[in-house]
Amino acid sequence: MLLPFEFDDPSWETRRKNQFVTDLYAGMRLAQDSLQREGHPVQLFAYDTGADTLQLKQVLALPELAGMDMLIGPVYKSGSKILARYAQQKQIVVVNPLSQDGDLVLDNPWHYLFEPSTATQARQAAQFAFTRLGGPRTAVVLYEDSKDEAAFGQAYKQAYEALGGRVLQLRRINSDVEESLAAGFAGVDLKTIGHLVVASDGKKAGPYTLGALKAQDARTPLITYASWLDNNRIGLGQLDARDVYFVHPKFVDRTGYGVRRVRQLYTQRQNLPPSVFALSGFELLYYFASQLHQHGPAFQQPLANGGPVSGAVFQGIGYPGGSHDNQYVPLTKLERLEVEVLNPVGIR
């Protein structure tokens, strides 16, 4: 595990900033215990890669790294590219724990993203919209002014139109600027389009979108990010009352046995419940170490031959057809203020 623990900076600010790294590691250690109990022991070696690429390069120069069966990390993009090259040269699988940048794993059979890329999230949402939403197969797609959201918007349009739908408008917005939001919705008849897509985590995007739908008295289905569920400017009742569908890669069913068990074990050990990063660390190691045990360190082909399977804590994980980012993306909806998964593993 090559992670920026930054042990050389013991300041409170750095420790707080890096809590997500500590949580990731704690989740992996818990998965190591679970695997041990199941008769699948795995040895973990943690290396501090610091906040810059210099320390990562020093770690990669250590001779023992070349003897590892799998590498996990790093967190920052500059380091990811360096580690990807190393993995390809040494032919060791590397798994990036947090990135959603699909460009990182292009043309590298040894590099995987644990998360679904932004483009994969868009493609799965477009597939869902085309097959599951009624009405005319037309869409208007608004996306936030950032690299990830631009990738989402372009991938959505491409995937939806490849299936036979039509994206009438594909517009970039800056949700922090009222005029930009107004321009995004300008001239759009929300009553006649099949559905609306708003790819934005911006706090103002949700209230503005719901206001625009209300102003036109439109009941148009809306696809957006799950972060809207945590936006304190939007009432859950507002989202429940409409057909709002969430792209929700990190959905956790707290009633599920696996989730309850991991939460219990983690809380016993750490004296606090697991964050989403701790759950990611657990799922990542549990899944990929299981692949190591079943298939050995070059497990790309068995991974490509299998479909998504239910995760230990998340809804699903899988790399079918030679993909190198997780291809399973939960689509959820509020029903009576409870979040429900509409495309469970096995139902595409």
mmCIF file of C-alpha atoms in Angstrom:
data_model
loop_
_atom_site.group_PDB
_atom_site.id
_atom_site.type_symbol
_atom_site.label_atom_id
_atom_site.label_comp_id
_atom_site.label_asym_id
_atom_site.label_seq_id
_atom_site.Cartn_x
_atom_site.Cartn_y
_atom_site.Cartn_z
ATOM 1 C CA MET A 1 0.000 0.000 0.000
ATOM 2 C CA LEU A 2 1.542 3.250 -1.197
ATOM 3 C CA LEU A 3 -0.354 6.014 0.585
ATOM 4 C CA PRO A 4 0.421 9.601 1.669
ATOM 5 C CA PHE A 5 0.391 9.086 5.436
ATOM 6 C CA GLU A 6 2.805 12.057 5.795
ATOM 7 C CA PHE A 7 4.284 10.747 9.040
ATOM 8 C CA ASP A 8 7.035 13.387 8.884
ATOM 9 C CA ASP A 9 4.445 16.122 9.519
ATOM 10 C CA PRO A 10 2.727 15.428 12.870
ATOM 11 C CA SER A 11 0.762 18.713 12.849
ATOM 12 C CA TRP A 12 -2.918 18.594 13.720
ATOM 13 C CA GLU A 13 -3.847 20.163 10.352
ATOM 14 C CA THR A 14 -2.050 17.464 8.363
ATOM 15 C CA ARG A 15 -3.457 14.657 10.478
ATOM 16 C CA ARG A 16 -6.959 16.019 9.976
ATOM 17 C CA LYS A 17 -6.431 16.522 6.221
ATOM 18 C CA ASN A 18 -5.131 12.958 5.946
ATOM 19 C CA GLN A 19 -7.832 11.288 8.001
ATOM 20 C CA PHE A 20 -9.227 9.712 4.829
ATOM 21 C CA VAL A 21 -5.863 7.958 4.260
ATOM 22 C CA THR A 22 -5.856 6.595 7.809
ATOM 23 C CA ASP A 23 -9.448 5.426 7.324
ATOM 24 C CA LEU A 24 -8.584 3.668 4.043
ATOM 25 C CA TYR A 25 -5.733 1.861 5.762
ATOM 26 C CA ALA A 26 -7.863 0.896 8.784
ATOM 27 C CA GLY A 27 -10.483 -0.576 6.439
ATOM 28 C CA MET A 28 -7.818 -2.638 4.671
ATOM 29 C CA ARG A 29 -6.471 -3.936 7.977
ATOM 30 C CA LEU A 30 -9.981 -5.060 8.928
ATOM 31 C CA ALA A 31 -10.323 -6.852 5.562
ATOM 32 C CA GLN A 32 -6.970 -8.538 6.238
ATOM 33 C CA ASP A 33 -8.439 -9.943 9.490
ATOM 34 C CA SER A 34 -11.547 -11.197 7.692
ATOM 35 C CA LEU A 35 -9.494 -12.885 4.977
ATOM 36 C CA GLN A 36 -7.288 -14.500 7.633
ATOM 37 C CA ARG A 37 -10.356 -15.968 9.371
ATOM 38 C CA GLU A 38 -11.539 -17.368 6.031
ATOM 39 C CA GLY A 39 -8.210 -19.098 5.423
ATOM 40 C CA HIS A 40 -7.000 -16.562 2.838
ATOM 41 C CA PRO A 41 -4.122 -14.814 4.603
ATOM 42 C CA VAL A 42 -2.590 -11.778 2.946
ATOM 43 C CA GLN A 43 0.489 -9.823 4.020
ATOM 44 C CA LEU A 44 0.179 -6.040 3.968
ATOM 45 C CA PHE A 45 3.142 -3.692 3.668
ATOM 46 C CA ALA A 46 2.393 0.013 4.127
ATOM 47 C CA TYR A 47 4.693 2.672 2.661
ATOM 48 C CA ASP A 48 4.396 6.407 3.229
ATOM 49 C CA THR A 49 4.612 8.128 -0.162
ATOM 50 C CA GLY A 50 4.305 11.627 1.315
ATOM 51 C CA ALA A 51 2.643 14.543 -0.429
ATOM 52 C CA ASP A 52 4.970 14.770 -3.437
ATOM 53 C CA THR A 53 6.241 12.419 -6.120
ATOM 54 C CA LEU A 54 9.825 12.513 -4.818
ATOM 55 C CA GLN A 55 9.020 10.278 -1.842
ATOM 56 C CA LEU A 56 7.014 7.922 -4.080
ATOM 57 C CA LYS A 57 9.995 7.558 -6.420
ATOM 58 C CA GLN A 58 12.236 6.768 -3.433
ATOM 59 C CA VAL A 59 9.828 4.038 -2.311
ATOM 60 C CA LEU A 60 9.661 2.566 -5.817
ATOM 61 C CA ALA A 61 13.457 2.330 -5.839
ATOM 62 C CA LEU A 62 13.320 -0.147 -2.933
ATOM 63 C CA PRO A 63 14.138 -3.634 -4.281
ATOM 64 C CA GLU A 64 11.393 -5.380 -2.259
ATOM 65 C CA LEU A 65 8.664 -3.486 -4.164
ATOM 66 C CA ALA A 66 9.374 -5.519 -7.301
ATOM 67 C CA GLY A 67 8.539 -8.704 -5.393
ATOM 68 C CA MET A 68 5.020 -7.651 -4.399
ATOM 69 C CA ASP A 69 1.966 -9.443 -5.829
ATOM 70 C CA MET A 70 -0.169 -6.308 -5.890
ATOM 71 C CA LEU A 71 0.184 -2.577 -5.265
ATOM 72 C CA ILE A 72 -2.550 -0.278 -3.923
ATOM 73 C CA GLY A 73 -2.289 3.481 -4.351
ATOM 74 C CA PRO A 74 -1.431 6.226 -4.631
ATOM 75 C CA VAL A 75 -4.010 8.935 -3.978
ATOM 76 C CA TYR A 76 -2.781 11.905 -6.032
ATOM 77 C CA LYS A 77 -2.854 11.974 -9.831
ATOM 78 C CA SER A 78 0.807 12.850 -10.424
ATOM 79 C CA GLY A 79 1.839 9.801 -8.404
ATOM 80 C CA SER A 80 -0.715 7.602 -10.130
ATOM 81 C CA LYS A 81 0.971 8.042 -13.501
ATOM 82 C CA ILE A 82 4.391 7.178 -12.049
ATOM 83 C CA LEU A 83 3.071 4.068 -10.303
ATOM 84 C CA ALA A 84 1.182 3.006 -13.446
ATOM 85 C CA ARG A 85 4.436 3.035 -15.430
ATOM 86 C CA TYR A 86 6.204 1.077 -12.679
ATOM 87 C CA ALA A 87 3.416 -1.526 -12.589
ATOM 88 C CA GLN A 88 3.608 -2.006 -16.346
ATOM 89 C CA GLN A 89 7.403 -2.375 -16.286
ATOM 90 C CA LYS A 90 7.378 -4.851 -13.392
ATOM 91 C CA GLN A 91 4.100 -6.512 -14.438
ATOM 92 C CA ILE A 92 2.414 -6.108 -11.053
ATOM 93 C CA VAL A 93 -1.281 -5.247 -10.774
ATOM 94 C CA VAL A 94 -1.849 -1.814 -9.231
ATOM 95 C CA VAL A 95 -5.246 -0.657 -7.964
ATOM 96 C CA ASN A 96 -5.972 3.035 -7.528
ATOM 97 C CA PRO A 97 -8.278 3.320 -4.506
ATOM 98 C CA LEU A 98 -10.046 6.650 -5.108
ATOM 99 C CA SER A 99 -9.612 8.080 -8.614
ATOM 100 C CA GLN A 100 -12.544 8.235 -11.054
ATOM 101 C CA ASP A 101 -10.353 9.321 -13.978
ATOM 102 C CA GLY A 102 -10.689 6.649 -16.647
ATOM 103 C CA ASP A 103 -7.764 8.149 -18.599
ATOM 104 C CA LEU A 104 -5.391 6.813 -15.942
ATOM 105 C CA VAL A 105 -6.012 3.175 -16.887
ATOM 106 C CA LEU A 106 -6.049 3.479 -20.673
ATOM 107 C CA ASP A 107 -3.683 1.091 -22.486
ATOM 108 C CA ASN A 108 -2.257 -0.409 -19.307
ATOM 109 C CA PRO A 109 -3.279 -4.023 -18.595
ATOM 110 C CA TRP A 110 -1.813 -3.823 -15.071
ATOM 111 C CA HIS A 111 -3.669 -0.734 -13.807
ATOM 112 C CA TYR A 112 -7.197 -0.724 -12.320
ATOM 113 C CA LEU A 113 -9.487 1.831 -10.711
ATOM 114 C CA PHE A 114 -11.413 0.559 -7.703
ATOM 115 C CA GLU A 115 -14.160 3.105 -8.475
ATOM 116 C CA PRO A 116 -16.255 3.452 -11.641
ATOM 117 C CA SER A 117 -14.820 6.217 -13.811
ATOM 118 C CA THR A 118 -16.897 9.329 -14.406
ATOM 119 C CA ALA A 119 -17.482 8.203 -18.006
ATOM 120 C CA THR A 120 -18.639 4.741 -16.862
ATOM 121 C CA GLN A 121 -21.064 6.370 -14.427
ATOM 122 C CA ALA A 122 -22.473 8.395 -17.319
ATOM 123 C CA ARG A 123 -22.763 5.375 -19.628
ATOM 124 C CA GLN A 124 -24.567 3.304 -16.999
ATOM 125 C CA ALA A 125 -26.941 6.211 -16.267
ATOM 126 C CA ALA A 126 -27.668 6.618 -20.000
ATOM 127 C CA GLN A 127 -28.364 2.883 -20.346
ATOM 128 C CA PHE A 128 -30.723 3.076 -17.360
ATOM 129 C CA ALA A 129 -32.515 6.141 -18.781
ATOM 130 C CA PHE A 130 -32.969 4.558 -22.202
ATOM 131 C CA THR A 131 -34.308 1.230 -20.941
ATOM 132 C CA ARG A 132 -36.167 2.250 -17.778
ATOM 133 C CA LEU A 133 -37.583 5.760 -18.222
ATOM 134 C CA GLY A 134 -40.786 6.142 -20.206
ATOM 135 C CA GLY A 135 -41.815 9.023 -22.435
ATOM 136 C CA PRO A 136 -39.941 10.482 -25.400
ATOM 137 C CA ARG A 137 -36.322 9.372 -25.697
ATOM 138 C CA THR A 138 -34.940 12.878 -25.609
ATOM 139 C CA ALA A 139 -32.729 14.519 -23.008
ATOM 140 C CA VAL A 140 -31.172 17.813 -22.016
ATOM 141 C CA VAL A 141 -27.794 17.421 -20.267
ATOM 142 C CA LEU A 142 -26.271 20.169 -18.131
ATOM 143 C CA TYR A 143 -22.828 19.614 -16.631
ATOM 144 C CA GLU A 144 -20.668 21.564 -14.200
ATOM 145 C CA ASP A 145 -17.651 23.470 -15.487
ATOM 146 C CA SER A 146 -14.974 20.892 -14.523
ATOM 147 C CA LYS A 147 -12.988 18.114 -16.209
ATOM 148 C CA ASP A 148 -14.898 15.256 -14.538
ATOM 149 C CA GLU A 149 -18.332 16.698 -15.247
ATOM 150 C CA ALA A 150 -17.370 17.503 -18.834
ATOM 151 C CA ALA A 151 -16.354 13.852 -19.220
ATOM 152 C CA PHE A 152 -19.705 12.818 -17.721
ATOM 153 C CA GLY A 153 -21.693 15.050 -20.081
ATOM 154 C CA GLN A 154 -19.857 13.940 -23.222
ATOM 155 C CA ALA A 155 -20.018 10.246 -22.288
ATOM 156 C CA TYR A 156 -23.733 10.509 -21.485
ATOM 157 C CA LYS A 157 -24.549 12.077 -24.848
ATOM 158 C CA GLN A 158 -22.448 9.543 -26.726
ATOM 159 C CA ALA A 159 -23.938 6.542 -24.902
ATOM 160 C CA TYR A 160 -27.553 7.737 -25.010
ATOM 161 C CA GLU A 161 -27.409 8.532 -28.718
ATOM 162 C CA ALA A 162 -25.633 5.247 -29.501
ATOM 163 C CA LEU A 163 -28.665 3.483 -28.001
ATOM 164 C CA GLY A 164 -31.064 5.491 -30.183
ATOM 165 C CA GLY A 165 -31.972 8.440 -27.961
ATOM 166 C CA ARG A 166 -31.385 12.130 -28.665
ATOM 167 C CA VAL A 167 -29.637 14.715 -26.501
ATOM 168 C CA LEU A 168 -31.264 17.982 -27.562
ATOM 169 C CA GLN A 169 -28.891 20.201 -25.592
ATOM 170 C CA LEU A 170 -25.499 19.568 -23.979
ATOM 171 C CA ARG A 171 -24.610 22.643 -21.930
ATOM 172 C CA ARG A 172 -21.797 23.575 -19.546
ATOM 173 C CA ILE A 173 -22.817 25.516 -16.431
ATOM 174 C CA ASN A 174 -21.111 27.180 -13.482
ATOM 175 C CA SER A 175 -23.624 26.663 -10.698
ATOM 176 C CA ASP A 176 -21.953 29.295 -8.497
ATOM 177 C CA VAL A 177 -23.060 31.946 -11.000
ATOM 178 C CA GLU A 178 -26.797 32.603 -11.220
ATOM 179 C CA GLU A 179 -26.515 33.891 -14.808
ATOM 180 C CA SER A 180 -24.807 30.676 -15.885
ATOM 181 C CA LEU A 181 -27.582 28.560 -14.386
ATOM 182 C CA ALA A 182 -30.200 30.750 -16.077
ATOM 183 C CA ALA A 183 -28.389 30.370 -19.408
ATOM 184 C CA GLY A 184 -28.268 26.591 -18.910
ATOM 185 C CA PHE A 185 -32.031 26.370 -18.667
ATOM 186 C CA ALA A 186 -32.761 29.163 -21.202
ATOM 187 C CA GLY A 187 -35.126 28.090 -23.962
ATOM 188 C CA VAL A 188 -35.553 24.546 -22.596
ATOM 189 C CA ASP A 189 -39.162 23.341 -22.507
ATOM 190 C CA LEU A 190 -38.929 21.020 -19.522
ATOM 191 C CA LYS A 191 -42.442 19.689 -20.120
ATOM 192 C CA THR A 192 -41.716 18.139 -23.496
ATOM 193 C CA ILE A 193 -38.276 16.563 -23.042
ATOM 194 C CA GLY A 194 -37.968 12.921 -22.009
ATOM 195 C CA HIS A 195 -35.614 13.596 -19.090
ATOM 196 C CA LEU A 196 -33.154 16.101 -17.676
ATOM 197 C CA VAL A 197 -29.584 15.327 -16.552
ATOM 198 C CA VAL A 198 -27.730 17.689 -14.202
ATOM 199 C CA ALA A 199 -24.152 16.546 -13.569
ATOM 200 C CA SER A 200 -23.211 18.799 -10.679
ATOM 201 C CA ASP A 201 -22.242 18.541 -7.018
ATOM 202 C CA GLY A 202 -22.721 22.308 -6.674
ATOM 203 C CA LYS A 203 -24.854 23.362 -3.706
ATOM 204 C CA LYS A 204 -26.852 25.827 -5.831
ATOM 205 C CA ALA A 205 -27.519 23.504 -8.782
ATOM 206 C CA GLY A 206 -30.155 21.423 -6.980
ATOM 207 C CA PRO A 207 -32.385 24.235 -5.662
ATOM 208 C CA TYR A 208 -32.178 26.059 -8.999
ATOM 209 C CA THR A 209 -33.078 22.934 -11.001
ATOM 210 C CA LEU A 210 -36.034 22.077 -8.770
ATOM 211 C CA GLY A 211 -37.168 25.710 -8.970
ATOM 212 C CA ALA A 212 -36.998 25.644 -12.774
ATOM 213 C CA LEU A 213 -39.056 22.429 -12.920
ATOM 214 C CA LYS A 214 -41.628 23.919 -10.553
ATOM 215 C CA ALA A 215 -41.812 27.190 -12.499
ATOM 216 C CA GLN A 216 -42.719 25.274 -15.683
ATOM 217 C CA ASP A 217 -44.982 22.887 -13.763
ATOM 218 C CA ALA A 218 -42.920 20.053 -15.300
ATOM 219 C CA ARG A 219 -42.860 16.469 -13.977
ATOM 220 C CA THR A 220 -39.841 15.567 -16.095
ATOM 221 C CA PRO A 221 -37.628 12.747 -14.719
ATOM 222 C CA LEU A 222 -34.285 14.039 -13.459
ATOM 223 C CA ILE A 223 -30.941 12.197 -13.256
ATOM 224 C CA THR A 224 -28.275 13.687 -11.025
ATOM 225 C CA TYR A 225 -25.574 12.933 -8.447
ATOM 226 C CA ALA A 226 -26.231 11.310 -5.077
ATOM 227 C CA SER A 227 -24.592 14.324 -3.361
ATOM 228 C CA TRP A 228 -27.956 16.095 -3.738
ATOM 229 C CA LEU A 229 -29.252 13.836 -0.971
ATOM 230 C CA ASP A 230 -26.801 15.542 1.430
ATOM 231 C CA ASN A 231 -27.483 19.099 0.248
ATOM 232 C CA ASN A 232 -29.050 20.962 3.171
ATOM 233 C CA ARG A 233 -30.606 23.434 0.728
ATOM 234 C CA ILE A 234 -32.878 20.693 -0.623
ATOM 235 C CA GLY A 235 -35.548 18.941 1.423
ATOM 236 C CA LEU A 236 -35.650 15.160 1.034
ATOM 237 C CA GLY A 237 -39.409 15.532 0.561
ATOM 238 C CA GLN A 238 -38.754 17.627 -2.561
ATOM 239 C CA LEU A 239 -36.654 14.817 -4.035
ATOM 240 C CA ASP A 240 -39.108 12.126 -2.944
ATOM 241 C CA ALA A 241 -42.049 13.914 -4.560
ATOM 242 C CA ARG A 242 -40.420 13.889 -8.001
ATOM 243 C CA ASP A 243 -38.916 11.263 -10.292
ATOM 244 C CA VAL A 244 -35.313 11.967 -9.300
ATOM 245 C CA TYR A 245 -32.741 9.254 -9.993
ATOM 246 C CA PHE A 246 -29.287 9.325 -8.416
ATOM 247 C CA VAL A 247 -25.962 8.117 -9.804
ATOM 248 C CA HIS A 248 -24.804 6.582 -6.523
ATOM 249 C CA PRO A 249 -21.499 4.640 -6.731
ATOM 250 C CA LYS A 250 -20.927 4.771 -2.953
ATOM 251 C CA PHE A 251 -24.395 3.664 -1.860
ATOM 252 C CA VAL A 252 -24.268 1.570 1.308
ATOM 253 C CA ASP A 253 -27.300 -0.388 2.517
ATOM 254 C CA ARG A 254 -26.941 -0.077 6.266
ATOM 255 C CA THR A 255 -29.487 -2.851 6.825
ATOM 256 C CA GLY A 256 -27.402 -5.421 4.889
ATOM 257 C CA TYR A 257 -25.670 -8.155 6.879
ATOM 258 C CA GLY A 258 -22.204 -7.467 5.445
ATOM 259 C CA VAL A 259 -22.413 -3.746 6.202
ATOM 260 C CA ARG A 260 -23.696 -4.320 9.737
ATOM 261 C CA ARG A 261 -20.945 -6.856 10.420
ATOM 262 C CA VAL A 262 -18.142 -4.632 9.104
ATOM 263 C CA ARG A 263 -19.499 -1.625 11.021
ATOM 264 C CA GLN A 264 -19.611 -3.712 14.206
ATOM 265 C CA LEU A 265 -16.057 -5.056 13.838
ATOM 266 C CA TYR A 266 -14.641 -1.681 12.823
ATOM 267 C CA THR A 267 -16.335 0.130 15.705
ATOM 268 C CA GLN A 268 -15.034 -2.453 18.180
ATOM 269 C CA ARG A 269 -11.500 -1.859 16.939
ATOM 270 C CA GLN A 270 -11.488 1.911 16.314
ATOM 271 C CA ASN A 271 -14.148 3.117 18.779
ATOM 272 C CA LEU A 272 -15.931 5.011 16.023
ATOM 273 C CA PRO A 273 -18.039 3.934 13.032
ATOM 274 C CA PRO A 274 -16.354 3.493 9.626
ATOM 275 C CA SER A 275 -16.295 6.383 7.185
ATOM 276 C CA VAL A 276 -16.966 5.761 3.497
ATOM 277 C CA PHE A 277 -13.156 5.668 3.038
ATOM 278 C CA ALA A 278 -12.816 2.909 5.623
ATOM 279 C CA LEU A 279 -15.539 0.937 3.840
ATOM 280 C CA SER A 280 -13.721 1.496 0.512
ATOM 281 C CA GLY A 281 -10.479 0.204 2.007
ATOM 282 C CA PHE A 282 -12.258 -2.883 3.295
ATOM 283 C CA GLU A 283 -14.037 -3.639 0.007
ATOM 284 C CA LEU A 284 -10.977 -3.015 -2.140
ATOM 285 C CA LEU A 285 -8.673 -5.348 -0.256
ATOM 286 C CA TYR A 286 -11.304 -8.002 0.349
ATOM 287 C CA TYR A 287 -12.197 -8.184 -3.355
ATOM 288 C CA PHE A 288 -8.746 -7.943 -4.922
ATOM 289 C CA ALA A 289 -6.980 -10.144 -2.354
ATOM 290 C CA SER A 290 -9.658 -12.768 -3.026
ATOM 291 C CA GLN A 291 -8.737 -12.545 -6.724
ATOM 292 C CA LEU A 292 -5.087 -13.066 -5.784
ATOM 293 C CA HIS A 293 -5.949 -16.188 -3.813
ATOM 294 C CA GLN A 294 -8.144 -17.626 -6.549
ATOM 295 C CA HIS A 295 -6.075 -16.818 -9.622
ATOM 296 C CA GLY A 296 -2.571 -15.712 -8.625
ATOM 297 C CA PRO A 297 -1.031 -12.272 -9.256
ATOM 298 C CA ALA A 298 -1.872 -12.053 -12.980
ATOM 299 C CA PHE A 299 -5.656 -12.227 -12.615
ATOM 300 C CA GLN A 300 -6.662 -9.902 -15.472
ATOM 301 C CA GLN A 301 -8.286 -12.586 -17.633
ATOM 302 C CA PRO A 302 -10.443 -14.165 -14.889
ATOM 303 C CA LEU A 303 -11.506 -10.642 -13.912
ATOM 304 C CA ALA A 304 -12.501 -9.880 -17.515
ATOM 305 C CA ASN A 305 -14.501 -13.125 -17.773
ATOM 306 C CA GLY A 306 -16.664 -12.431 -14.711
ATOM 307 C CA GLY A 307 -19.639 -10.111 -14.404
ATOM 308 C CA PRO A 308 -20.218 -7.706 -11.523
ATOM 309 C CA VAL A 309 -20.818 -9.459 -8.200
ATOM 310 C CA SER A 310 -22.294 -8.175 -4.955
ATOM 311 C CA GLY A 311 -19.687 -6.490 -2.788
ATOM 312 C CA ALA A 312 -19.038 -7.159 0.870
ATOM 313 C CA VAL A 313 -20.270 -3.663 1.779
ATOM 314 C CA PHE A 314 -20.984 -1.830 -1.483
ATOM 315 C CA GLN A 315 -23.660 -2.878 -3.954
ATOM 316 C CA GLY A 316 -21.385 -4.424 -6.544
ATOM 317 C CA ILE A 317 -17.999 -4.611 -8.198
ATOM 318 C CA GLY A 318 -16.814 -6.069 -11.487
ATOM 319 C CA TYR A 319 -14.514 -5.615 -14.479
ATOM 320 C CA PRO A 320 -16.230 -7.540 -17.296
ATOM 321 C CA GLY A 321 -14.989 -7.524 -20.867
ATOM 322 C CA GLY A 322 -11.500 -6.315 -20.006
ATOM 323 C CA SER A 323 -12.611 -3.005 -18.480
ATOM 324 C CA HIS A 324 -10.207 -1.483 -15.953
ATOM 325 C CA ASP A 325 -12.622 0.575 -13.874
ATOM 326 C CA ASN A 326 -15.520 -0.835 -11.857
ATOM 327 C CA GLN A 327 -18.455 -1.297 -14.253
ATOM 328 C CA TYR A 328 -21.223 -1.510 -11.676
ATOM 329 C CA VAL A 329 -22.902 1.803 -10.784
ATOM 330 C CA PRO A 330 -25.966 1.800 -8.495
ATOM 331 C CA LEU A 331 -28.868 3.968 -9.652
ATOM 332 C CA THR A 332 -31.077 4.922 -6.721
ATOM 333 C CA LYS A 333 -34.324 6.731 -5.981
ATOM 334 C CA LEU A 334 -36.053 7.974 -2.853
ATOM 335 C CA GLU A 335 -39.247 6.066 -2.062
ATOM 336 C CA ARG A 336 -41.049 7.139 1.133
ATOM 337 C CA LEU A 337 -37.779 8.845 2.170
ATOM 338 C CA GLU A 338 -35.822 5.564 1.878
ATOM 339 C CA VAL A 339 -33.092 5.189 -0.765
ATOM 340 C CA GLU A 340 -33.765 2.186 -3.030
ATOM 341 C CA VAL A 341 -31.409 0.632 -5.587
ATOM 342 C CA LEU A 342 -33.185 0.255 -8.918
ATOM 343 C CA ASN A 343 -30.531 -1.824 -10.743
ATOM 344 C CA PRO A 344 -29.225 -4.393 -8.239
ATOM 345 C CA VAL A 345 -26.408 -6.694 -9.346
ATOM 346 C CA GLY A 346 -27.784 -9.229 -11.801
ATOM 347 C CA ILE A 347 -30.428 -6.820 -13.140
ATOM 348 C CA ARG A 348 -28.970 -4.560 -15.814
#
